[in-house]
Short mmCIF file of C-alpha atoms and ligand atoms in Angstrom, two decimals:
data_model
loop_
_atom_site.label_atom_id
_atom_site.label_comp_id
_atom_site.label_asym_id
_atom_site.label_seq_id
_atom_site.Cartn_x
_atom_site.Cartn_y
_atom_site.Cartn_z
CA MET A 1 3.62 12.83 -42.08
CA PRO A 2 0.98 12.60 -39.34
CA ILE A 3 2.17 13.63 -35.88
CA LEU A 4 0.18 10.88 -34.19
CA GLU A 5 -0.36 7.54 -35.81
CA VAL A 6 -2.52 4.81 -34.32
CA GLU A 7 -2.63 1.43 -36.03
CA ASN A 8 -4.72 -1.58 -35.14
CA ILE A 9 -4.65 -1.03 -31.42
CA LYS A 10 -6.28 -3.69 -29.27
CA LYS A 11 -7.19 -3.80 -25.65
CA SER A 12 -9.18 -6.18 -23.47
CA PHE A 13 -10.18 -6.02 -19.85
CA ASP A 14 -10.21 -9.71 -18.96
CA SER A 15 -12.60 -11.23 -21.50
CA LEU A 16 -14.12 -7.90 -22.52
CA GLU A 17 -12.70 -6.61 -25.80
CA VAL A 18 -12.78 -2.85 -25.39
CA LEU A 19 -10.69 -1.81 -28.41
CA LYS A 20 -10.77 -3.92 -31.56
CA GLN A 21 -8.26 -2.90 -34.19
CA ILE A 22 -8.61 0.86 -33.98
CA SER A 23 -6.61 2.90 -36.50
CA PHE A 24 -6.53 6.59 -37.24
CA GLU A 25 -4.04 9.36 -37.71
CA VAL A 26 -3.75 12.92 -36.49
CA ASN A 27 -2.09 15.60 -38.57
CA LYS A 28 -0.76 18.90 -37.36
CA ASN A 29 -3.57 21.40 -36.59
CA ASP A 30 -6.22 18.67 -36.71
CA VAL A 31 -9.07 18.84 -34.26
CA ILE A 32 -10.56 15.37 -34.05
CA ALA A 33 -13.91 14.90 -32.38
CA VAL A 34 -14.51 11.37 -31.10
CA ILE A 35 -18.13 10.55 -30.47
CA GLY A 36 -19.97 7.39 -29.54
CA PRO A 37 -22.16 5.80 -26.91
CA SER A 38 -21.02 5.31 -23.34
CA GLY A 39 -18.90 2.19 -22.94
CA SER A 40 -17.76 2.16 -26.56
CA GLY A 41 -14.09 2.50 -25.56
CA LYS A 42 -13.49 6.21 -26.22
CA SER A 43 -11.79 6.86 -22.89
CA THR A 44 -9.72 3.70 -23.08
CA MET A 45 -8.55 4.67 -26.57
CA LEU A 46 -7.58 8.18 -25.47
CA ARG A 47 -5.92 7.00 -22.26
CA SER A 48 -3.87 4.42 -24.10
CA LEU A 49 -2.28 7.21 -26.15
CA VAL A 50 -0.60 8.59 -23.01
CA HIS A 51 0.05 5.15 -21.54
CA LEU A 52 -2.59 5.37 -18.84
CA GLU A 53 -3.79 2.06 -20.28
CA GLU A 54 -1.53 -0.72 -21.48
CA LEU A 55 -2.45 -1.93 -24.98
CA ASP A 56 -2.45 -5.59 -25.95
CA GLY A 57 -1.54 -4.99 -29.55
CA GLY A 58 -0.99 -2.47 -32.34
CA ASN A 59 1.17 0.60 -32.85
CA VAL A 60 1.11 4.09 -31.45
CA SER A 61 3.71 6.55 -32.66
CA VAL A 62 4.32 10.28 -32.31
CA ASN A 63 6.44 11.91 -35.02
CA GLY A 64 7.56 8.47 -36.05
CA ASN A 65 8.70 7.48 -32.55
CA TYR A 66 6.93 4.38 -31.32
CA ILE A 67 5.42 4.24 -27.86
CA VAL A 68 4.26 0.74 -28.68
CA LYS A 69 4.98 -1.28 -31.79
CA GLU A 70 3.11 -4.50 -32.52
CA GLY A 71 2.03 -4.64 -28.91
CA ILE A 72 5.56 -4.22 -27.55
CA TYR A 73 6.31 -1.10 -25.56
CA SER A 74 9.48 0.90 -25.90
CA LYS A 75 11.68 1.42 -22.85
CA PRO A 76 9.88 3.32 -20.06
CA GLN A 77 12.19 6.31 -20.39
CA LEU A 78 11.47 6.57 -24.10
CA VAL A 79 7.72 6.10 -23.60
CA LYS A 80 7.83 8.89 -21.05
CA GLN A 81 9.72 11.15 -23.40
CA ILE A 82 7.32 10.51 -26.29
CA THR A 83 4.14 10.85 -24.24
CA SER A 84 5.47 14.13 -22.85
CA LYS A 85 4.51 15.63 -26.20
CA MET A 86 0.87 15.08 -25.27
CA GLY A 87 -1.26 16.82 -22.69
CA MET A 88 -4.46 15.43 -21.26
CA VAL A 89 -7.58 17.08 -19.87
CA PHE A 90 -9.85 14.84 -17.81
CA GLN A 91 -13.59 14.82 -17.32
CA HIS A 92 -13.17 15.38 -13.59
CA PHE A 93 -10.37 17.96 -13.92
CA ASN A 94 -8.06 16.14 -11.48
CA LEU A 95 -6.60 19.35 -10.15
CA PHE A 96 -4.38 18.96 -7.08
CA PRO A 97 -6.71 20.17 -4.32
CA HIS A 98 -3.97 21.06 -1.84
CA LEU A 99 -2.23 23.43 -4.25
CA THR A 100 -3.31 26.85 -5.44
CA VAL A 101 -4.13 27.41 -9.09
CA VAL A 102 -0.70 28.74 -9.95
CA GLU A 103 0.99 25.96 -7.95
CA ASN A 104 -1.05 23.43 -9.92
CA LEU A 105 0.38 24.89 -13.10
CA GLU A 106 3.95 25.12 -11.88
CA LEU A 107 4.32 21.87 -9.94
CA ALA A 108 5.42 19.70 -12.86
CA PRO A 109 7.88 22.14 -14.46
CA LYS A 110 9.33 22.84 -11.02
CA LEU A 111 9.82 19.16 -10.17
CA LEU A 112 11.07 18.30 -13.64
CA LYS A 113 13.41 21.30 -13.55
CA GLN A 114 12.07 22.68 -16.80
CA GLY A 115 12.69 26.41 -17.02
CA SER A 116 13.59 28.84 -14.27
CA ALA A 117 11.11 29.89 -11.60
CA GLU A 118 10.70 33.26 -13.36
CA GLN A 119 10.10 31.70 -16.75
CA ASN A 120 7.53 29.34 -15.28
CA ARG A 121 5.80 32.16 -13.46
CA SER A 122 5.52 34.27 -16.56
CA LEU A 123 4.27 31.30 -18.58
CA SER A 124 1.72 30.32 -15.94
CA MET A 125 0.41 33.86 -15.68
CA GLU A 126 0.22 34.13 -19.44
CA LEU A 127 -1.76 30.87 -19.64
CA LEU A 128 -4.10 31.87 -16.82
CA LYS A 129 -4.74 35.07 -18.70
CA LYS A 130 -5.48 33.09 -21.82
CA VAL A 131 -8.12 31.00 -20.02
CA GLY A 132 -9.49 34.11 -18.31
CA LEU A 133 -8.46 33.30 -14.76
CA SER A 134 -5.64 35.73 -13.97
CA ASP A 135 -7.43 36.81 -10.81
CA LYS A 136 -7.64 33.24 -9.48
CA ALA A 137 -3.90 32.48 -9.45
CA ASP A 138 -3.61 32.20 -5.67
CA VAL A 139 -6.92 30.51 -5.01
CA LEU A 140 -7.39 26.86 -4.06
CA PRO A 141 -9.35 24.72 -6.57
CA SER A 142 -12.16 24.16 -4.04
CA LYS A 143 -13.03 27.84 -4.43
CA LEU A 144 -13.59 27.54 -8.19
CA SER A 145 -16.65 26.59 -10.22
CA GLY A 146 -16.48 23.49 -12.42
CA GLY A 147 -15.94 25.56 -15.54
CA GLN A 148 -13.11 27.47 -13.88
CA LYS A 149 -11.53 24.23 -12.67
CA GLN A 150 -11.56 22.81 -16.17
CA ARG A 151 -10.00 25.98 -17.57
CA VAL A 152 -7.24 25.69 -14.96
CA ALA A 153 -6.76 22.05 -15.98
CA ILE A 154 -6.37 23.15 -19.61
CA ALA A 155 -3.83 25.80 -18.62
CA ARG A 156 -1.95 23.20 -16.56
CA ALA A 157 -1.79 20.86 -19.54
CA LEU A 158 -0.50 23.72 -21.71
CA MET A 159 2.43 24.38 -19.35
CA ARG A 160 4.29 21.48 -20.99
CA LYS A 161 3.82 23.05 -24.42
CA PRO A 162 2.24 19.88 -25.79
CA GLU A 163 2.11 19.16 -29.50
CA ILE A 164 -1.19 17.37 -29.04
CA LEU A 165 -3.84 17.99 -26.44
CA LEU A 166 -6.25 15.18 -25.55
CA PHE A 167 -9.64 15.90 -23.95
CA ASP A 168 -11.83 13.22 -22.38
CA GLU A 169 -15.36 14.61 -22.18
CA PRO A 170 -14.11 17.93 -20.79
CA THR A 171 -17.61 19.36 -20.27
CA SER A 172 -19.55 16.26 -19.20
CA ALA A 173 -19.13 16.91 -15.49
CA LEU A 174 -20.21 20.55 -15.79
CA ASP A 175 -23.55 22.23 -15.27
CA PRO A 176 -24.92 23.16 -18.71
CA GLU A 177 -24.46 26.88 -18.15
CA LEU A 178 -20.71 26.34 -17.53
CA THR A 179 -19.88 24.34 -20.64
CA GLY A 180 -19.71 27.42 -22.86
CA GLU A 181 -16.71 28.99 -21.13
CA VAL A 182 -14.70 25.76 -21.50
CA LEU A 183 -15.70 25.18 -25.11
CA ARG A 184 -14.74 28.78 -25.90
CA VAL A 185 -11.23 28.23 -24.55
CA MET A 186 -10.96 25.04 -26.60
CA LYS A 187 -12.16 26.85 -29.70
CA ASP A 188 -9.54 29.56 -29.16
CA LEU A 189 -6.87 26.88 -28.91
CA ALA A 190 -8.09 25.26 -32.11
CA GLN A 191 -7.94 28.58 -33.90
CA GLU A 192 -4.35 29.07 -32.74
CA GLY A 193 -3.58 25.77 -34.45
CA MET A 194 -3.37 23.46 -31.45
CA THR A 195 -3.69 19.84 -32.48
CA MET A 196 -6.43 18.22 -30.43
CA VAL A 197 -8.30 14.94 -29.98
CA VAL A 198 -11.57 15.58 -28.17
CA VAL A 199 -13.93 12.92 -26.88
CA THR A 200 -17.20 14.80 -26.60
CA HIS A 201 -20.98 14.76 -26.66
CA GLU A 202 -21.09 18.40 -27.77
CA MET A 203 -22.27 17.93 -31.35
CA GLU A 204 -22.42 21.67 -32.07
CA PHE A 205 -18.82 22.04 -30.95
CA ALA A 206 -17.81 19.09 -33.13
CA LYS A 207 -19.48 20.62 -36.20
CA ASP A 208 -18.19 24.08 -35.49
CA VAL A 209 -14.58 23.41 -34.46
CA ALA A 210 -13.50 19.89 -35.42
CA THR A 211 -11.71 19.17 -38.69
CA LYS A 212 -12.65 15.50 -38.55
CA ALA A 213 -15.10 13.36 -36.61
CA ILE A 214 -14.80 9.72 -35.60
CA PHE A 215 -17.77 7.65 -34.48
CA MET A 216 -16.90 4.73 -32.20
CA ASP A 217 -19.15 1.91 -31.10
CA LYS A 218 -18.31 -1.34 -29.28
CA GLY A 219 -14.57 -0.81 -29.58
CA GLU A 220 -14.55 -0.08 -33.30
CA ILE A 221 -14.42 2.98 -35.48
CA VAL A 222 -17.70 2.66 -37.33
CA GLU A 223 -17.42 5.76 -39.44
CA SER A 224 -15.22 8.83 -39.77
CA GLY A 225 -15.11 11.90 -41.94
CA SER A 226 -15.90 15.57 -42.01
CA PRO A 227 -17.86 16.50 -38.90
CA VAL A 228 -20.73 18.09 -40.78
CA ASP A 229 -21.14 15.07 -43.10
CA LEU A 230 -20.86 12.55 -40.29
CA LEU A 231 -23.25 14.36 -38.01
CA THR A 232 -25.84 15.45 -40.55
CA ASN A 233 -25.58 12.71 -43.15
CA PRO A 234 -24.26 9.54 -41.50
CA GLN A 235 -23.85 6.51 -43.76
CA MET A 236 -23.84 3.68 -41.27
CA GLU A 237 -26.89 2.38 -39.46
CA ARG A 238 -25.18 2.42 -36.06
CA THR A 239 -24.18 6.05 -36.48
CA LYS A 240 -27.69 7.01 -37.52
CA SER A 241 -29.31 5.32 -34.57
CA PHE A 242 -26.79 6.81 -32.12
CA LEU A 243 -27.32 10.32 -33.47
CA HIS A 244 -31.03 9.77 -33.47
CA ARG A 245 -30.96 8.76 -29.81
CA THR A 246 -28.68 11.64 -28.82
CA LEU A 247 -30.72 14.27 -30.58
CA GLN A 248 -33.87 13.04 -28.92
CA THR A 249 -32.55 13.52 -25.41
CA MET B 1 -6.85 21.54 52.71
CA SER B 2 -4.07 24.11 52.61
CA ILE B 3 -2.29 25.62 49.70
CA ASP B 4 0.93 24.25 51.16
CA TYR B 5 -0.38 20.70 50.91
CA PHE B 6 -1.51 21.35 47.37
CA LEU B 7 1.95 22.60 46.37
CA SER B 8 3.62 19.68 48.13
CA ILE B 9 1.80 17.14 45.99
CA LEU B 10 1.92 19.26 42.86
CA LYS B 11 5.69 19.07 42.60
CA PRO B 12 6.09 15.28 42.39
CA MET B 13 3.06 15.02 40.18
CA LEU B 14 4.50 17.50 37.72
CA GLU B 15 7.66 15.45 37.70
CA GLY B 16 5.53 12.43 36.99
CA ALA B 17 3.82 14.37 34.22
CA GLN B 18 7.26 14.85 32.72
CA ALA B 19 7.63 11.09 32.26
CA THR B 20 4.15 11.04 30.76
CA ILE B 21 4.99 13.79 28.29
CA ILE B 22 8.38 12.38 27.35
CA LEU B 23 6.82 8.98 26.67
CA PHE B 24 4.11 10.64 24.64
CA LEU B 25 6.57 12.63 22.54
CA VAL B 26 8.93 9.73 21.93
CA ALA B 27 6.07 7.42 21.05
CA ILE B 28 4.39 9.81 18.65
CA ILE B 29 7.54 11.05 16.95
CA VAL B 30 8.75 7.52 16.23
CA SER B 31 5.48 5.71 15.64
CA ILE B 32 4.07 8.09 13.02
CA PRO B 33 6.92 7.63 10.52
CA LEU B 34 7.12 3.95 11.41
CA GLY B 35 3.39 3.59 10.85
CA PHE B 36 3.73 5.29 7.49
CA LEU B 37 6.54 2.93 6.56
CA LEU B 38 4.29 0.01 7.49
CA THR B 39 1.56 1.41 5.24
CA LEU B 40 4.00 1.53 2.34
CA ILE B 41 5.10 -2.04 3.03
CA VAL B 42 1.49 -3.24 3.19
CA ARG B 43 0.89 -1.65 -0.21
CA SER B 44 4.18 -2.77 -1.74
CA SER B 45 4.28 -5.33 -4.49
CA ILE B 46 6.68 -7.55 -2.53
CA LYS B 47 3.98 -9.92 -1.32
CA PRO B 48 5.76 -11.74 1.53
CA LEU B 49 6.74 -8.40 3.09
CA ALA B 50 3.21 -7.05 2.71
CA TYR B 51 1.87 -10.20 4.30
CA LEU B 52 4.23 -9.90 7.26
CA ALA B 53 3.34 -6.24 7.77
CA ASN B 54 -0.35 -7.10 7.74
CA ALA B 55 0.17 -9.88 10.26
CA TYR B 56 2.10 -7.48 12.46
CA ILE B 57 -0.66 -4.87 12.34
CA TYR B 58 -3.25 -7.53 13.11
CA LEU B 59 -1.25 -8.77 16.09
CA MET B 60 -0.67 -5.32 17.55
CA ARG B 61 -4.27 -4.22 17.13
CA GLY B 62 -5.74 -7.52 18.20
CA THR B 63 -4.07 -7.82 21.61
CA PRO B 64 -4.20 -5.45 24.58
CA LEU B 65 -1.48 -2.84 24.83
CA LEU B 66 -1.17 -3.72 28.51
CA LEU B 67 -0.32 -7.31 27.62
CA GLN B 68 2.26 -6.10 25.12
CA LEU B 69 3.87 -3.86 27.72
CA LEU B 70 3.98 -6.61 30.34
CA PHE B 71 5.39 -8.93 27.71
CA ILE B 72 8.24 -6.58 26.82
CA VAL B 73 9.07 -5.43 30.36
CA PHE B 74 8.59 -8.63 32.34
CA GLY B 75 8.23 -11.34 29.73
CA LEU B 76 11.23 -10.94 27.46
CA PRO B 77 13.81 -11.37 30.25
CA LEU B 78 12.26 -14.77 31.05
CA ILE B 79 13.06 -16.21 27.62
CA PRO B 80 15.68 -18.95 28.05
CA VAL B 81 19.26 -18.18 26.98
CA ILE B 82 18.69 -14.80 25.32
CA GLY B 83 16.42 -13.45 28.06
CA GLU B 84 19.24 -11.98 30.09
CA TYR B 85 20.21 -9.73 27.18
CA LEU B 86 16.64 -8.45 26.93
CA VAL B 87 16.49 -6.73 30.28
CA LEU B 88 15.90 -3.16 29.28
CA ASP B 89 15.46 -0.08 31.36
CA ARG B 90 11.74 -0.15 32.17
CA PHE B 91 11.04 3.25 30.74
CA VAL B 92 12.91 2.42 27.54
CA ALA B 93 11.08 -0.90 27.32
CA ALA B 94 7.75 0.85 27.80
CA CYS B 95 8.58 3.40 25.09
CA LEU B 96 9.38 0.51 22.77
CA GLY B 97 6.05 -1.12 23.55
CA PHE B 98 4.12 2.06 22.84
CA ILE B 99 6.01 2.67 19.61
CA LEU B 100 5.43 -0.85 18.33
CA ASN B 101 1.74 -0.71 19.21
CA TYR B 102 0.96 2.77 17.97
CA ALA B 103 2.84 2.29 14.71
CA ALA B 104 0.24 -0.35 13.85
CA TYR B 105 -2.63 2.01 14.56
CA PHE B 106 -1.06 4.83 12.57
CA ALA B 107 -0.44 2.39 9.71
CA GLU B 108 -4.16 1.67 9.60
CA ILE B 109 -4.99 5.38 9.65
CA PHE B 110 -2.60 6.17 6.81
CA ARG B 111 -3.84 3.22 4.80
CA GLY B 112 -7.33 4.70 5.02
CA GLY B 113 -5.94 8.11 4.02
CA LEU B 114 -4.26 6.64 0.94
CA LEU B 115 -7.46 4.86 -0.08
CA SER B 116 -9.32 8.15 -0.02
CA ILE B 117 -7.13 9.64 -2.75
CA ASP B 118 -8.77 9.56 -6.15
CA LYS B 119 -6.95 7.63 -8.86
CA GLY B 120 -7.34 10.70 -11.07
CA GLN B 121 -4.68 12.36 -8.93
CA TYR B 122 -2.13 9.69 -9.85
CA GLU B 123 -3.18 9.87 -13.50
CA ALA B 124 -2.92 13.64 -13.69
CA ALA B 125 0.53 13.46 -12.11
CA GLN B 126 1.66 10.76 -14.51
CA VAL B 127 0.45 12.64 -17.57
CA LEU B 128 2.27 15.74 -16.33
CA GLY B 129 5.48 13.70 -16.30
CA LEU B 130 5.97 13.19 -12.57
CA ASN B 131 7.66 9.97 -11.56
CA ARG B 132 6.30 7.76 -8.77
CA TRP B 133 8.38 9.30 -6.04
CA GLN B 134 7.48 12.86 -7.10
CA THR B 135 3.82 11.87 -7.25
CA MET B 136 4.00 10.33 -3.79
CA SER B 137 5.80 13.20 -2.09
CA ASN B 138 4.14 16.14 -3.81
CA VAL B 139 0.65 14.97 -4.64
CA VAL B 140 -0.35 11.97 -2.56
CA LEU B 141 1.28 12.46 0.83
CA PRO B 142 0.17 16.04 1.45
CA GLN B 143 -3.41 15.01 0.75
CA MET B 144 -3.12 11.81 2.72
CA PHE B 145 -1.84 13.60 5.82
CA ARG B 146 -4.62 16.14 5.57
CA VAL B 147 -7.24 13.42 5.34
CA ALA B 148 -5.65 11.43 8.15
CA LEU B 149 -5.22 14.40 10.47
CA PRO B 150 -8.47 14.10 12.48
CA SER B 151 -7.79 10.40 13.11
CA VAL B 152 -4.17 11.13 14.03
CA ALA B 153 -5.41 13.76 16.48
CA ASN B 154 -7.81 11.25 18.00
CA GLU B 155 -5.14 8.61 18.32
CA SER B 156 -2.77 11.11 19.95
CA VAL B 157 -5.28 11.93 22.65
CA THR B 158 -5.73 8.21 23.28
CA LEU B 159 -1.97 7.88 23.52
CA VAL B 160 -1.80 10.53 26.24
CA LYS B 161 -4.32 8.59 28.27
CA ASP B 162 -2.64 5.26 27.54
CA THR B 163 0.57 6.54 29.11
CA ALA B 164 -1.16 5.77 32.41
CA LEU B 165 -0.41 2.12 31.60
CA LEU B 166 3.14 2.85 32.73
CA TYR B 167 1.64 2.44 36.18
CA ALA B 168 1.27 -1.27 35.53
CA VAL B 169 4.94 -1.73 34.70
CA ALA B 170 6.01 0.31 37.71
CA VAL B 171 7.50 3.25 35.89
CA PRO B 172 6.85 6.36 37.98
CA GLU B 173 4.62 8.75 36.09
CA LEU B 174 1.76 11.11 36.79
CA LEU B 175 -0.75 8.51 37.95
CA HIS B 176 1.84 6.74 40.09
CA PHE B 177 2.51 9.88 42.13
CA ALA B 178 -1.19 10.62 42.45
CA GLN B 179 -1.88 7.12 43.74
CA THR B 180 1.03 7.33 46.19
CA ALA B 181 -0.24 10.61 47.59
CA VAL B 182 -3.79 9.28 47.91
CA ASN B 183 -2.63 6.22 49.82
CA ARG B 184 -0.40 8.27 52.07
CA ASP B 185 -2.68 11.19 52.84
CA PHE B 186 -6.18 9.71 52.55
CA THR B 187 -7.44 12.51 50.35
CA ILE B 188 -8.99 12.52 46.91
CA THR B 189 -7.26 15.76 45.84
CA PRO B 190 -4.29 14.09 44.04
CA PHE B 191 -6.69 12.18 41.77
CA LEU B 192 -8.50 15.38 40.89
CA LEU B 193 -5.20 17.12 40.28
CA ALA B 194 -4.05 14.26 38.05
CA GLY B 195 -7.29 14.54 36.08
CA VAL B 196 -6.74 18.25 35.59
CA ILE B 197 -3.17 17.72 34.39
CA TYR B 198 -4.27 15.07 31.86
CA LEU B 199 -7.01 17.42 30.69
CA LEU B 200 -4.54 20.25 30.23
CA ILE B 201 -2.23 18.05 28.17
CA THR B 202 -5.03 16.78 25.93
CA LEU B 203 -6.42 20.30 25.62
CA CYS B 204 -3.08 21.61 24.33
CA LEU B 205 -2.87 18.69 21.95
CA THR B 206 -6.39 19.20 20.65
CA MET B 207 -5.76 22.90 20.10
CA PHE B 208 -2.55 22.13 18.27
CA PHE B 209 -4.30 19.72 15.91
CA LYS B 210 -7.20 22.11 15.32
CA TRP B 211 -4.68 24.77 14.36
CA LEU B 212 -2.92 22.33 12.04
CA GLU B 213 -6.20 21.31 10.44
CA ARG B 214 -7.08 24.92 9.76
CA ARG B 215 -3.68 25.60 8.26
CA LEU B 216 -3.81 22.58 5.96
CA ARG B 217 -7.42 22.97 4.96
CA PHE B 218 -8.09 22.75 1.25
CA ASP B 219 -11.74 21.78 0.88
N1 ADP C 301 -10.17 -0.49 -15.73
C1 ADP C 301 -11.17 -1.19 -16.28
N2 ADP C 301 -11.40 -2.47 -15.93
C2 ADP C 301 -12.39 -3.19 -16.49
N3 ADP C 301 -13.20 -2.71 -17.43
C3 ADP C 301 -13.03 -1.45 -17.85
C4 ADP C 301 -12.01 -0.62 -17.30
N4 ADP C 301 -12.07 0.59 -17.89
C5 ADP C 301 -13.08 0.51 -18.77
N5 ADP C 301 -13.67 -0.69 -18.76
C6 ADP C 301 -14.76 -1.13 -19.60
O1 ADP C 301 -14.39 -0.91 -20.93
C7 ADP C 301 -15.49 -0.46 -21.70
C8 ADP C 301 -15.15 0.84 -22.38
O2 ADP C 301 -14.99 1.84 -21.41
P1 ADP C 301 -14.59 3.32 -21.77
O3 ADP C 301 -13.36 3.31 -22.55
O4 ADP C 301 -14.58 4.08 -20.50
O5 ADP C 301 -15.81 3.77 -22.69
P2 ADP C 301 -16.34 5.24 -22.99
O6 ADP C 301 -15.32 6.22 -22.60
O7 ADP C 301 -16.61 5.22 -24.47
O8 ADP C 301 -17.61 5.40 -22.22
C9 ADP C 301 -16.67 -0.37 -20.76
O9 ADP C 301 -17.44 -1.53 -20.89
C10 ADP C 301 -16.03 -0.32 -19.40
O10 ADP C 301 -16.86 -0.88 -18.43
MG1 MG C 302 -15.44 7.79 -21.21
#
């Protein structure tokens, strides 16, 4: 059974149809790369999975538990419980600027009373070590480079031990020379078996790490399949022209 | 001018400064939380309440503080029937006037501070599982206060100077004693002394806020 199942989701902003009947599923250990032109609805799709956007129709379920079924949301408490299985990494990091790195990691578990202070400290230090930032634990985010900030954001998302990690263009706000360090952390996670959905423009990363690629355009999934096939031998005209445009720039 | 004369006017003026400082402290300690409460009401989804709070802020910011003070101290008691129950101690009435007025200004400052907080902060908090109250108290407010701090500092210095309006409602304070001494002794010294005392108070205040800004710095 897939851990995340998305069926026919729909979403409009006023008269603008941003998601038109999107369906896909995510199995354990999948790394799904979502590509597509700007404005095609990739962010809206990803955000709706963690209830940052309210869908107008369709189903989203995690391990068979519905967040929304035929456009009707479960009770807020249940939605919260189900979405807690998912972590999210944003394009602009969204670290809490008034808290140090380690406080950023520990704020949620502390407030939600998950684990003792010692357990949380050892987990946060372990995760900072994993993303290569042990020496930055007591530093404020403003003192970090973009790549370091994003690695902290990944570690923060991992504190909840998510079953699925969602990334919305995690390297798009970074200087080109800083994308590598973030992609490396993501690749490590993939190799450890973390299930991930990654909206990205990094085609090499998609080919190298993803188990499946989805091409979205104008609120639809135009084509999906193995990353290498989709990126090197696309079937649909829209995919071809998008890839053509991207490779040119 | 002898040192004896200087000391003789210093004593009443320092007593007057006491009234100034007490008014300042009462006004700031009450109007900051009240102003924050107003901000929350303005942003609340209960529309009639938000509308009332906005009208209140508009009224308080759109009319002179002096008029408001005169209204509370001398005007309220003139209202038919209930007026006689509205005769307050003048100092208490003045404190009330300052609190009501400054709460509106602080509300505006905090509203600006809230607007400056990126929506990504709320989203990150939500995805991490924080509820609205936890997000407010642990993510939004600390940042809002930091952003608002320079404006709060500014407004506090203005408040110190506005305490001189007590003069107009005949509550003895620093300026009152200075004016009395000037009239009595035909010398400019009490005015200068008053100026120095105001400067000292605002200097302390400014230093305090600078220290606070440094401590809370995160950018
Ligand atoms: N909150 C919003 N209100 C109105 N329109 C929005 C909102 N968010 C996104 N959109 C619109 O929805 C479309 C899809 O946006 P988005 O999901 O961000 O696309 P992508 O991430 O693929 O670039 C765009 O046309 C965008 O302008
Ligand atoms: Mg996007």
